[in-house]
CSV table of C-alpha atoms and ligand atoms in Angstrom, one decimal:
chain,number,residue,atom,x,y,z
A,1,MET,CA,-126.0,-24.1,-79.7
A,2,ILE,CA,-124.2,-20.9,-78.7
A,3,ASN,CA,-124.6,-19.3,-82.1
A,4,MET,CA,-128.3,-20.1,-82.5
A,5,GLU,CA,-131.0,-17.5,-81.8
A,6,ARG,CA,-132.8,-18.1,-78.6
A,7,ASN,CA,-135.7,-16.7,-76.6
A,8,LEU,CA,-134.3,-17.1,-73.1
A,9,LEU,CA,-136.4,-16.6,-70.0
A,10,ILE,CA,-134.3,-15.6,-66.9
A,11,THR,CA,-136.4,-15.6,-63.7
A,12,GLY,CA,-135.3,-13.5,-60.7
A,13,GLY,CA,-133.1,-11.4,-62.8
A,14,ALA,CA,-133.6,-8.3,-60.7
A,15,GLY,CA,-132.1,-10.0,-57.6
A,16,PHE,CA,-128.5,-10.4,-56.5
A,17,ILE,CA,-127.2,-13.3,-58.6
A,18,GLY,CA,-129.9,-12.9,-61.3
A,19,SER,CA,-128.8,-9.4,-62.2
A,20,HIS,CA,-125.2,-10.6,-62.7
A,21,VAL,CA,-126.5,-13.5,-64.9
A,22,VAL,CA,-128.7,-11.2,-66.9
A,23,ARG,CA,-125.8,-8.7,-67.5
A,24,LEU,CA,-123.5,-11.5,-68.6
A,25,PHE,CA,-126.0,-13.0,-71.1
A,26,VAL,CA,-127.1,-9.6,-72.5
A,27,ASN,CA,-123.5,-8.6,-73.1
A,28,ASN,CA,-122.2,-12.0,-74.3
A,29,TYR,CA,-125.1,-13.2,-76.4
A,30,PRO,CA,-126.4,-10.4,-78.7
A,31,GLN,CA,-128.1,-13.1,-80.8
A,32,TYR,CA,-130.4,-14.1,-77.8
A,33,ARG,CA,-133.5,-12.3,-76.7
A,34,ILE,CA,-133.3,-12.1,-73.0
A,35,ILE,CA,-136.5,-11.8,-71.0
A,36,ASN,CA,-136.0,-11.0,-67.4
A,37,LEU,CA,-139.1,-12.0,-65.4
A,38,ASP,CA,-139.2,-10.8,-61.8
A,39,ALA,CA,-141.9,-10.0,-59.3
A,40,LEU,CA,-139.8,-7.2,-57.8
A,41,THR,CA,-140.2,-8.4,-54.2
A,42,TYR,CA,-138.2,-6.7,-51.4
A,43,ALA,CA,-135.1,-8.4,-52.9
A,44,GLY,CA,-135.6,-7.4,-56.5
A,45,ASN,CA,-134.4,-4.1,-57.8
A,46,LEU,CA,-134.2,-2.8,-61.3
A,47,GLU,CA,-131.5,-0.3,-60.3
A,48,ASN,CA,-129.2,-3.5,-60.4
A,49,LEU,CA,-129.6,-3.5,-64.2
A,50,ARG,CA,-129.5,0.2,-65.2
A,51,ASP,CA,-126.4,-0.3,-67.3
A,52,ILE,CA,-128.1,-2.8,-69.7
A,53,GLU,CA,-131.8,-1.8,-69.5
A,54,ASN,CA,-131.8,-0.2,-73.0
A,55,ALA,CA,-129.9,-3.1,-74.7
A,56,PRO,CA,-131.8,-4.2,-77.9
A,57,ASN,CA,-131.7,-7.9,-76.8
A,58,TYR,CA,-133.2,-7.2,-73.3
A,59,GLN,CA,-136.7,-7.0,-72.0
A,60,PHE,CA,-138.0,-6.8,-68.4
A,61,ILE,CA,-141.4,-8.2,-67.5
A,62,LYS,CA,-142.8,-7.8,-64.0
A,63,GLY,CA,-144.7,-11.0,-63.0
A,64,ASP,CA,-145.0,-13.8,-60.4
A,65,ILE,CA,-143.8,-17.3,-61.2
A,66,THR,CA,-146.7,-18.7,-59.2
A,67,ASP,CA,-149.3,-17.2,-61.5
A,68,GLU,CA,-150.0,-20.2,-63.7
A,69,GLY,CA,-152.2,-18.5,-66.4
A,70,PHE,CA,-149.7,-15.6,-66.8
A,71,ILE,CA,-146.7,-17.9,-67.0
A,72,ASN,CA,-148.4,-20.2,-69.6
A,73,GLN,CA,-149.2,-17.1,-71.7
A,74,LEU,CA,-145.7,-15.7,-71.4
A,75,PHE,CA,-144.2,-18.9,-72.8
A,76,LYS,CA,-146.5,-18.6,-75.9
A,77,ASP,CA,-146.2,-14.8,-76.4
A,78,HIS,CA,-142.4,-14.9,-76.3
A,79,SER,CA,-141.8,-18.3,-77.8
A,80,ILE,CA,-139.6,-19.3,-74.9
A,81,ASP,CA,-137.1,-22.0,-75.7
A,82,GLY,CA,-134.7,-21.8,-72.8
A,83,VAL,CA,-135.1,-21.0,-69.1
A,84,ILE,CA,-132.6,-20.1,-66.4
A,85,HIS,CA,-134.6,-20.2,-63.2
A,86,LEU,CA,-133.3,-18.2,-60.3
A,87,ALA,CA,-136.4,-16.5,-58.8
A,88,ALA,CA,-136.8,-17.6,-55.2
A,89,GLU,CA,-137.2,-16.6,-51.7
A,90,SER,CA,-133.5,-16.9,-50.7
A,91,HIS,CA,-132.9,-15.9,-47.1
A,92,VAL,CA,-132.7,-18.7,-44.5
A,93,ASP,CA,-133.7,-16.4,-41.5
A,94,ARG,CA,-136.9,-15.3,-43.3
A,95,SER,CA,-137.7,-18.9,-44.1
A,96,ILE,CA,-137.7,-19.6,-40.3
A,97,MET,CA,-140.2,-16.7,-39.8
A,98,ASP,CA,-142.5,-17.4,-42.8
A,99,PRO,CA,-141.9,-20.9,-44.2
A,100,LEU,CA,-145.0,-21.0,-46.4
A,101,ALA,CA,-143.8,-18.0,-48.5
A,102,PHE,CA,-140.9,-20.3,-49.4
A,103,VAL,CA,-143.1,-23.2,-50.2
A,104,ARG,CA,-145.2,-21.0,-52.4
A,105,THR,CA,-142.5,-19.3,-54.5
A,106,ASN,CA,-139.8,-22.0,-54.5
A,107,VAL,CA,-141.9,-25.1,-54.8
A,108,LEU,CA,-145.1,-24.0,-56.4
A,109,GLY,CA,-143.3,-21.4,-58.6
A,110,THR,CA,-140.8,-23.9,-59.9
A,111,GLY,CA,-143.7,-26.4,-60.6
A,112,VAL,CA,-145.6,-23.7,-62.5
A,113,LEU,CA,-142.6,-22.9,-64.7
A,114,LEU,CA,-141.8,-26.6,-65.4
A,115,ASN,CA,-145.4,-27.3,-66.3
A,116,ALA,CA,-145.6,-24.2,-68.6
A,117,ALA,CA,-142.4,-25.5,-70.4
A,118,ARG,CA,-143.9,-29.0,-70.6
A,119,ASN,CA,-147.2,-27.7,-72.1
A,120,TYR,CA,-145.4,-25.3,-74.6
A,121,TRP,CA,-142.5,-27.5,-75.6
A,122,LYS,CA,-144.2,-30.1,-77.8
A,123,ASP,CA,-140.8,-30.8,-79.3
A,124,MET,CA,-138.0,-30.9,-76.6
A,125,GLU,CA,-135.2,-30.6,-79.3
A,126,GLY,CA,-132.9,-27.7,-78.5
A,127,LYS,CA,-134.8,-26.7,-75.4
A,128,ARG,CA,-133.3,-26.3,-71.9
A,129,PHE,CA,-134.6,-25.8,-68.4
A,130,TYR,CA,-131.8,-24.8,-66.0
A,131,HIS,CA,-132.6,-24.7,-62.2
A,132,VAL,CA,-130.1,-22.6,-60.2
A,133,SER,CA,-130.1,-24.3,-56.8
A,134,THR,CA,-128.1,-24.3,-53.6
A,135,ASP,CA,-125.6,-26.5,-51.7
A,136,GLU,CA,-127.9,-26.2,-48.6
A,137,VAL,CA,-130.0,-29.1,-50.1
A,138,PHE,CA,-127.2,-31.5,-48.9
A,139,GLY,CA,-127.7,-30.5,-45.2
A,140,SER,CA,-124.7,-29.9,-42.9
A,141,LEU,CA,-121.2,-31.2,-42.8
A,142,GLY,CA,-119.1,-32.0,-39.8
A,143,GLU,CA,-115.5,-30.8,-39.5
A,144,THR,CA,-114.3,-32.7,-42.6
A,145,GLY,CA,-115.6,-33.8,-46.0
A,146,PHE,CA,-117.2,-32.1,-49.0
A,147,PHE,CA,-120.6,-32.1,-50.8
A,148,THR,CA,-120.3,-33.9,-54.1
A,149,GLU,CA,-123.0,-34.4,-56.7
A,150,GLU,CA,-123.6,-37.9,-55.1
A,151,THR,CA,-124.2,-36.5,-51.6
A,152,PRO,CA,-127.8,-37.5,-50.5
A,153,TYR,CA,-130.2,-34.6,-50.0
A,154,ASP,CA,-130.7,-33.8,-46.3
A,155,PRO,CA,-132.2,-30.2,-46.1
A,156,ARG,CA,-132.7,-28.8,-42.7
A,157,SER,CA,-134.2,-25.3,-43.0
A,158,PRO,CA,-137.6,-24.4,-44.6
A,159,TYR,CA,-135.5,-22.6,-47.3
A,160,SER,CA,-133.3,-25.6,-48.1
A,161,ALA,CA,-136.3,-28.0,-47.9
A,162,SER,CA,-138.1,-25.8,-50.4
A,163,LYS,CA,-135.0,-25.7,-52.7
A,164,ALA,CA,-134.6,-29.5,-52.4
A,165,SER,CA,-138.3,-30.0,-53.3
A,166,SER,CA,-137.9,-27.8,-56.4
A,167,ASP,CA,-134.7,-29.8,-57.4
A,168,HIS,CA,-136.8,-33.0,-57.0
A,169,LEU,CA,-139.5,-31.6,-59.2
A,170,VAL,CA,-137.0,-30.6,-61.9
A,171,LYS,CA,-135.6,-34.2,-61.8
A,172,ALA,CA,-139.1,-35.7,-61.9
A,173,TYR,CA,-139.8,-33.7,-65.1
A,174,PHE,CA,-136.6,-35.1,-66.6
A,175,HIS,CA,-137.5,-38.7,-65.8
A,176,THR,CA,-141.2,-38.5,-66.5
A,177,TYR,CA,-141.5,-36.1,-69.5
A,178,ASN,CA,-137.9,-36.2,-70.9
A,179,MET,CA,-137.6,-32.5,-70.1
A,180,PRO,CA,-134.1,-31.3,-71.0
A,181,VAL,CA,-133.1,-30.1,-67.6
A,182,VAL,CA,-129.9,-29.2,-65.8
A,183,ILE,CA,-129.3,-28.3,-62.1
A,184,SER,CA,-126.5,-26.6,-60.3
A,185,ASN,CA,-126.0,-26.5,-56.5
A,186,CYS,CA,-123.8,-23.5,-55.5
A,187,SER,CA,-122.2,-22.4,-52.3
A,188,ASN,CA,-122.5,-18.9,-50.7
A,189,ASN,CA,-122.1,-16.0,-53.2
A,190,TYR,CA,-120.7,-12.6,-52.4
A,191,GLY,CA,-120.2,-9.4,-54.4
A,192,SER,CA,-122.0,-6.2,-55.5
A,193,HIS,CA,-125.8,-5.8,-55.3
A,194,HIS,CA,-126.1,-8.3,-52.5
A,195,PHE,CA,-129.1,-7.5,-50.3
A,196,PRO,CA,-127.8,-6.3,-46.9
A,197,GLU,CA,-129.8,-8.9,-44.9
A,198,LYS,CA,-127.1,-11.5,-45.8
A,199,LEU,CA,-123.9,-11.8,-43.7
A,200,ILE,CA,-121.3,-10.0,-45.8
A,201,PRO,CA,-123.2,-6.9,-46.9
A,202,LEU,CA,-124.9,-6.6,-43.5
A,203,MET,CA,-121.5,-6.6,-41.8
A,204,ILE,CA,-120.1,-4.0,-44.3
A,205,ASN,CA,-123.0,-1.7,-43.7
A,206,ASN,CA,-122.9,-2.1,-39.9
A,207,ILE,CA,-119.1,-1.6,-39.8
A,208,LEU,CA,-119.5,1.6,-41.8
A,209,HIS,CA,-122.2,3.0,-39.6
A,210,LYS,CA,-120.6,1.7,-36.4
A,211,LYS,CA,-123.5,-0.5,-35.5
A,212,PRO,CA,-123.3,-3.8,-33.6
A,213,LEU,CA,-122.0,-6.7,-35.8
A,214,PRO,CA,-124.4,-9.6,-34.9
A,215,VAL,CA,-122.5,-12.9,-35.0
A,216,TYR,CA,-124.9,-15.9,-34.5
A,217,GLY,CA,-123.8,-18.3,-31.7
A,218,LYS,CA,-120.1,-18.5,-31.4
A,219,GLY,CA,-119.3,-17.6,-35.0
A,220,GLU,CA,-117.9,-21.1,-35.6
A,221,ASN,CA,-120.1,-22.0,-38.6
A,222,VAL,CA,-118.3,-22.4,-41.9
A,223,ARG,CA,-119.4,-21.2,-45.3
A,224,ASP,CA,-117.6,-21.7,-48.7
A,225,TRP,CA,-117.6,-18.2,-50.4
A,226,LEU,CA,-117.7,-17.7,-54.2
A,227,TRP,CA,-117.5,-14.4,-56.1
A,228,VAL,CA,-120.9,-13.8,-57.7
A,229,GLU,CA,-119.4,-13.1,-61.2
A,230,ASP,CA,-117.7,-16.5,-61.1
A,231,HIS,CA,-121.1,-18.1,-60.3
A,232,ALA,CA,-122.6,-16.2,-63.3
A,233,ARG,CA,-119.7,-17.6,-65.5
A,234,ALA,CA,-120.4,-21.1,-64.2
A,235,ILE,CA,-124.1,-20.7,-65.1
A,236,ASP,CA,-123.1,-19.7,-68.6
A,237,VAL,CA,-120.9,-22.8,-69.0
A,238,ILE,CA,-123.5,-25.2,-67.5
A,239,PHE,CA,-126.4,-23.7,-69.5
A,240,HIS,CA,-124.5,-24.2,-72.8
A,241,LYS,CA,-122.4,-27.3,-72.1
A,242,GLY,CA,-123.9,-29.2,-69.2
A,243,VAL,CA,-125.2,-32.7,-69.9
A,244,ILE,CA,-129.0,-32.9,-69.8
A,245,GLY,CA,-130.3,-34.6,-66.7
A,246,GLU,CA,-127.1,-34.0,-64.7
A,247,THR,CA,-126.3,-31.8,-61.7
A,248,TYR,CA,-123.1,-29.7,-61.1
A,249,ASN,CA,-121.7,-28.4,-57.8
A,250,VAL,CA,-120.3,-24.9,-57.9
A,251,GLY,CA,-118.1,-23.6,-55.1
A,252,GLY,CA,-115.2,-21.4,-54.3
A,253,PHE,CA,-112.8,-23.9,-52.6
A,254,ASN,CA,-112.8,-21.1,-50.0
A,255,GLU,CA,-114.0,-22.0,-46.5
A,256,TRP,CA,-114.3,-19.4,-43.8
A,257,LYS,CA,-115.5,-19.5,-40.2
A,258,ASN,CA,-118.0,-16.7,-39.8
A,259,LEU,CA,-116.0,-15.0,-37.0
A,260,ASP,CA,-112.8,-15.1,-39.0
A,261,LEU,CA,-114.6,-13.6,-42.0
A,262,VAL,CA,-116.1,-10.8,-39.9
A,263,HIS,CA,-112.6,-10.0,-38.5
A,264,LEU,CA,-111.2,-9.9,-42.0
A,265,LEU,CA,-113.9,-7.4,-43.1
A,266,CYS,CA,-113.2,-5.3,-40.0
A,267,LYS,CA,-109.5,-5.2,-40.9
A,268,ILE,CA,-110.2,-4.3,-44.6
A,269,MET,CA,-112.6,-1.6,-43.5
A,270,ASP,CA,-110.4,-0.1,-40.7
A,271,GLU,CA,-107.7,0.4,-43.4
A,272,LYS,CA,-110.1,1.9,-46.0
A,273,LEU,CA,-111.9,4.2,-43.5
A,274,GLY,CA,-108.7,5.3,-41.8
A,275,ARG,CA,-109.7,3.8,-38.4
A,276,GLN,CA,-107.4,2.4,-35.7
A,277,PRO,CA,-106.5,-1.3,-36.2
A,278,GLY,CA,-109.0,-3.3,-34.1
A,279,GLU,CA,-111.5,-0.4,-33.9
A,280,SER,CA,-114.3,-2.0,-35.9
A,281,ALA,CA,-113.8,-5.5,-34.3
A,282,LYS,CA,-115.0,-4.0,-31.0
A,283,LEU,CA,-118.5,-3.8,-32.6
A,284,ILE,CA,-118.7,-7.6,-32.7
A,285,THR,CA,-121.7,-8.8,-30.7
A,286,TYR,CA,-122.6,-12.4,-30.1
A,287,VAL,CA,-126.3,-12.9,-30.6
A,288,LYS,CA,-128.8,-15.8,-30.3
A,289,ASP,CA,-128.0,-18.6,-32.7
A,290,ARG,CA,-130.1,-19.3,-35.9
A,291,ALA,CA,-132.5,-22.1,-35.2
A,292,GLY,CA,-131.2,-25.4,-36.8
A,293,HIS,CA,-128.0,-23.5,-37.9
A,294,ASP,CA,-126.1,-25.7,-40.3
A,295,LEU,CA,-122.5,-26.1,-39.1
A,296,ARG,CA,-120.5,-26.3,-42.3
A,297,TYR,CA,-120.9,-26.2,-46.0
A,298,ALA,CA,-118.0,-27.1,-48.4
A,299,ILE,CA,-118.4,-27.8,-52.1
A,300,ASP,CA,-116.3,-30.2,-54.2
A,301,ALA,CA,-116.6,-28.5,-57.5
A,302,SER,CA,-114.1,-30.8,-59.3
A,303,LYS,CA,-116.8,-32.2,-61.7
A,304,LEU,CA,-117.5,-28.8,-63.1
A,305,ASN,CA,-113.8,-28.1,-63.3
A,306,LYS,CA,-112.8,-31.4,-65.0
A,307,LYS,CA,-115.8,-31.8,-67.3
A,308,LEU,CA,-116.6,-28.2,-68.3
A,309,GLY,CA,-113.3,-26.4,-67.5
A,310,TRP,CA,-114.7,-23.9,-65.0
A,311,LYS,CA,-112.8,-22.6,-62.0
A,312,PRO,CA,-113.1,-19.6,-59.7
A,313,SER,CA,-111.1,-16.6,-61.0
A,314,LEU,CA,-110.7,-14.3,-58.0
A,315,GLN,CA,-108.9,-14.7,-54.6
A,316,PHE,CA,-111.2,-14.1,-51.7
A,317,GLU,CA,-109.3,-11.1,-50.2
A,318,GLU,CA,-109.3,-9.3,-53.6
A,319,GLY,CA,-113.0,-10.1,-54.1
A,320,LEU,CA,-113.9,-8.8,-50.6
A,321,GLU,CA,-111.9,-5.7,-51.1
A,322,LYS,CA,-113.8,-5.0,-54.3
A,323,THR,CA,-117.1,-5.7,-52.6
A,324,VAL,CA,-116.4,-3.4,-49.7
A,325,GLN,CA,-115.4,-0.7,-52.2
A,326,TRP,CA,-118.6,-1.2,-54.2
A,327,TYR,CA,-120.7,-0.7,-51.0
A,328,LEU,CA,-118.8,2.4,-50.0
A,329,GLU,CA,-119.4,3.9,-53.5
A,330,ASN,CA,-123.1,2.8,-53.6
A,331,GLN,CA,-124.5,4.0,-50.4
A,332,ASP,CA,-127.5,5.5,-52.2
A,333,TRP,CA,-128.4,1.9,-53.5
A,334,VAL,CA,-128.1,0.6,-49.9
A,335,GLN,CA,-130.3,3.4,-48.4
A,336,HIS,CA,-132.9,2.9,-51.1
A,337,ILE,CA,-133.3,-0.8,-50.7
A,338,THR,CA,-133.1,-0.9,-46.9
A,339,SER,CA,-135.6,1.9,-46.3
A,340,GLY,CA,-139.2,0.9,-45.5
A,341,ALA,CA,-140.2,-2.7,-44.8
A,342,TYR,CA,-136.5,-3.9,-44.4
A,343,GLN,CA,-136.2,-1.8,-41.2
A,344,GLU,CA,-139.1,-3.7,-39.6
A,345,TYR,CA,-137.4,-7.0,-40.5
A,346,TYR,CA,-134.0,-5.8,-39.2
A,347,ASN,CA,-135.4,-4.6,-35.9
A,348,HIS,CA,-137.3,-7.8,-35.4
A,349,GLN,CA,-134.4,-10.1,-36.4
A,350,TYR,CA,-131.8,-8.3,-34.2
A,351,ASN,CA,-134.1,-7.3,-31.3
A,352,VAL,CA,-133.6,-3.6,-31.9
A,353,ARG,CA,-136.0,-1.5,-29.9
B,401,NAD,P1,-132.3,-12.8,-54.2
B,401,NAD,O1,-133.3,-12.9,-53.1
B,401,NAD,O2,-131.3,-11.7,-54.3
B,401,NAD,O3,-133.2,-12.6,-55.6
B,401,NAD,C1,-134.4,-13.3,-55.8
B,401,NAD,C2,-135.1,-12.6,-57.0
B,401,NAD,O4,-136.3,-13.4,-57.2
B,401,NAD,C3,-135.6,-11.2,-56.6
B,401,NAD,O5,-135.3,-10.3,-57.7
B,401,NAD,C4,-137.1,-11.4,-56.4
B,401,NAD,O6,-137.8,-10.2,-56.7
B,401,NAD,C5,-137.4,-12.5,-57.3
B,401,NAD,N1,-138.6,-13.3,-56.9
B,401,NAD,C6,-138.9,-13.7,-55.7
B,401,NAD,N2,-140.2,-14.3,-55.7
B,401,NAD,C7,-140.6,-14.2,-57.0
B,401,NAD,C8,-141.8,-14.7,-57.6
B,401,NAD,N3,-142.8,-15.3,-57.0
B,401,NAD,N4,-141.9,-14.5,-59.0
B,401,NAD,C9,-140.9,-13.8,-59.7
B,401,NAD,N5,-139.8,-13.4,-59.1
B,401,NAD,C10,-139.6,-13.6,-57.8
B,401,NAD,O7,-131.7,-14.2,-54.4
B,401,NAD,P2,-130.2,-14.6,-54.9
B,401,NAD,O8,-129.3,-14.6,-53.7
B,401,NAD,O9,-129.8,-13.8,-56.1
B,401,NAD,O10,-130.4,-16.1,-55.3
B,401,NAD,C11,-130.9,-16.4,-56.7
B,401,NAD,C12,-131.1,-17.9,-56.8
B,401,NAD,O11,-129.8,-18.5,-56.5
B,401,NAD,C13,-132.1,-18.5,-55.8
B,401,NAD,O12,-132.8,-19.5,-56.4
B,401,NAD,C14,-131.2,-19.1,-54.7
B,401,NAD,O13,-131.8,-20.2,-54.1
B,401,NAD,C15,-130.0,-19.5,-55.5
B,401,NAD,N6,-128.7,-19.5,-54.8
B,401,NAD,C16,-128.3,-18.4,-54.1
B,401,NAD,C17,-127.1,-18.4,-53.4
B,401,NAD,C18,-126.5,-17.2,-52.7
B,401,NAD,O14,-125.5,-17.3,-52.1
B,401,NAD,N7,-127.2,-16.1,-52.7
B,401,NAD,C19,-126.2,-19.6,-53.5
B,401,NAD,C20,-126.7,-20.7,-54.2
B,401,NAD,C21,-127.9,-20.6,-54.9
B,402,DAU,O1,-125.0,-21.9,-49.3
B,402,DAU,C1,-125.8,-21.2,-50.2
B,402,DAU,C2,-126.8,-20.3,-49.5
B,402,DAU,O2,-126.0,-19.2,-49.0
B,402,DAU,C3,-127.8,-19.8,-50.4
B,402,DAU,O3,-128.6,-20.9,-50.9
B,402,DAU,C4,-128.7,-18.8,-49.7
B,402,DAU,O4,-129.7,-18.2,-50.6
B,402,DAU,C5,-127.9,-17.7,-49.2
B,402,DAU,O5,-128.7,-16.8,-48.4
B,402,DAU,C6,-126.8,-18.3,-48.3
B,402,DAU,O6,-127.3,-18.8,-47.1
B,402,DAU,P1,-126.6,-18.7,-45.6
B,402,DAU,O7,-127.6,-18.8,-44.6
B,402,DAU,O8,-125.3,-19.4,-45.5
B,402,DAU,O9,-126.2,-17.1,-45.8
B,402,DAU,P2,-126.3,-15.9,-44.7
B,402,DAU,O10,-125.5,-14.7,-45.4
B,402,DAU,O11,-127.7,-15.6,-44.2
B,402,DAU,O12,-125.4,-16.4,-43.5
B,402,DAU,C7,-124.1,-16.8,-43.6
B,402,DAU,C8,-123.6,-17.3,-42.3
B,402,DAU,O13,-123.5,-16.1,-41.4
B,402,DAU,C9,-124.5,-18.3,-41.6
B,402,DAU,O14,-123.7,-19.2,-40.9
B,402,DAU,C10,-125.3,-17.4,-40.6
B,402,DAU,C11,-124.3,-16.3,-40.2
B,402,DAU,N1,-124.9,-15.0,-39.9
B,402,DAU,C12,-125.8,-14.5,-40.8
B,402,DAU,C13,-126.4,-13.2,-40.5
B,402,DAU,C14,-127.3,-12.6,-41.5
B,402,DAU,C15,-124.5,-14.3,-38.7
B,402,DAU,O15,-123.7,-14.8,-37.9
B,402,DAU,N2,-125.1,-13.1,-38.5
B,402,DAU,C16,-126.0,-12.6,-39.3
B,402,DAU,O16,-126.5,-11.4,-39.0
């Protein structure tokens, strides 16, 4: 399958994870034609892909996954035979402010893509529809235990409910229409090109500019962090080798309490910026908790390891250090994507007057 030619549609390729996935596929599969479809919302940025934008096997198309006529035509015009679907509204806090935007893009958009594939793929042989999903569909863990592929869905935010709905639609197309689907549910990613509304890049930016570091509640919530390039490698493996109709959990075996993570970032940055030890940690500010804040996520990724041989490659401290370095060297990127509408969101979210 890897050596065959393909017309591969990657949605959301101008976003954080999508840009790493597009880069990996463009570089590793010259025999594929990679079409990156992205609406370029506030989270999408073509600067993320400058290094590969002129590659002969790459094409960018601006468009909205909820636009049914456009998506149907796109499948025909480009003879799409594989889909890696990442386009989504991805930020939990925004889903609390505007849930319907998440229903529209994540539920309706996924439905439109599935239906376009069903209409166009008269013969399902050799086709593949891969939905990149989240561990948040499983809900919240207590102090112990892990999410496995058998954990029942229990989404609790509008974001996770919309991703759970889209997973269910993908599974329904498998059972009803024999659509060759595969799904992965991944934990929190970190790395370069991460939009600074999310915890790690937001904290890096605020530490650098000596702004308050807004920790929700008591900072006791736990997330399982994975280097984004390791997620992209997992997506490559699952797309090519995953069993049709199955799901795979992807995670870093790397749980951190938010407060401990923010302290670690402060330490790394104090050293890099030549500040006194403990200086940046003084910026930590406890703010109102996120509504319905899930306590703990932790992924058991042993199925992916045992069946498909994937495992994370990078230690967290090393990955965080590289991430901090990337943000320090790419302040123009940060300024560009955080100017304009993002400031309104930030001021509203963090009560800045
Ligand atoms: P992101 O917000 O950085 O990027 C999303 C991309 O989708 C953007 O480029 C945006 O322009 C595009 N997009 C949004 N609405 C669109 C529409 N209607 N039509 C076409 N394009 C549209 O998100 P991310 O963090 O890179 O996440 C990518 C995917 O991975 C999402 O499906 C998300 O649920 C999933 N995921 C993310 C994480 C994480 O930690 N970030 C973890 C697990 C799963
Ligand atoms: O688990 C996978 C999910 O991880 C993905 O599906 C989502 O797309 C992605 O955004 C991420 O969701 P989280 O809500 O876990 O990520 P976020 O970076 O928004 O928050 C991480 C933790 O940090 C969470 O417990 C909330 C907390 N937090 C976040 C922000 C933005 C703060 O304490 N302060 C903040 O300012």
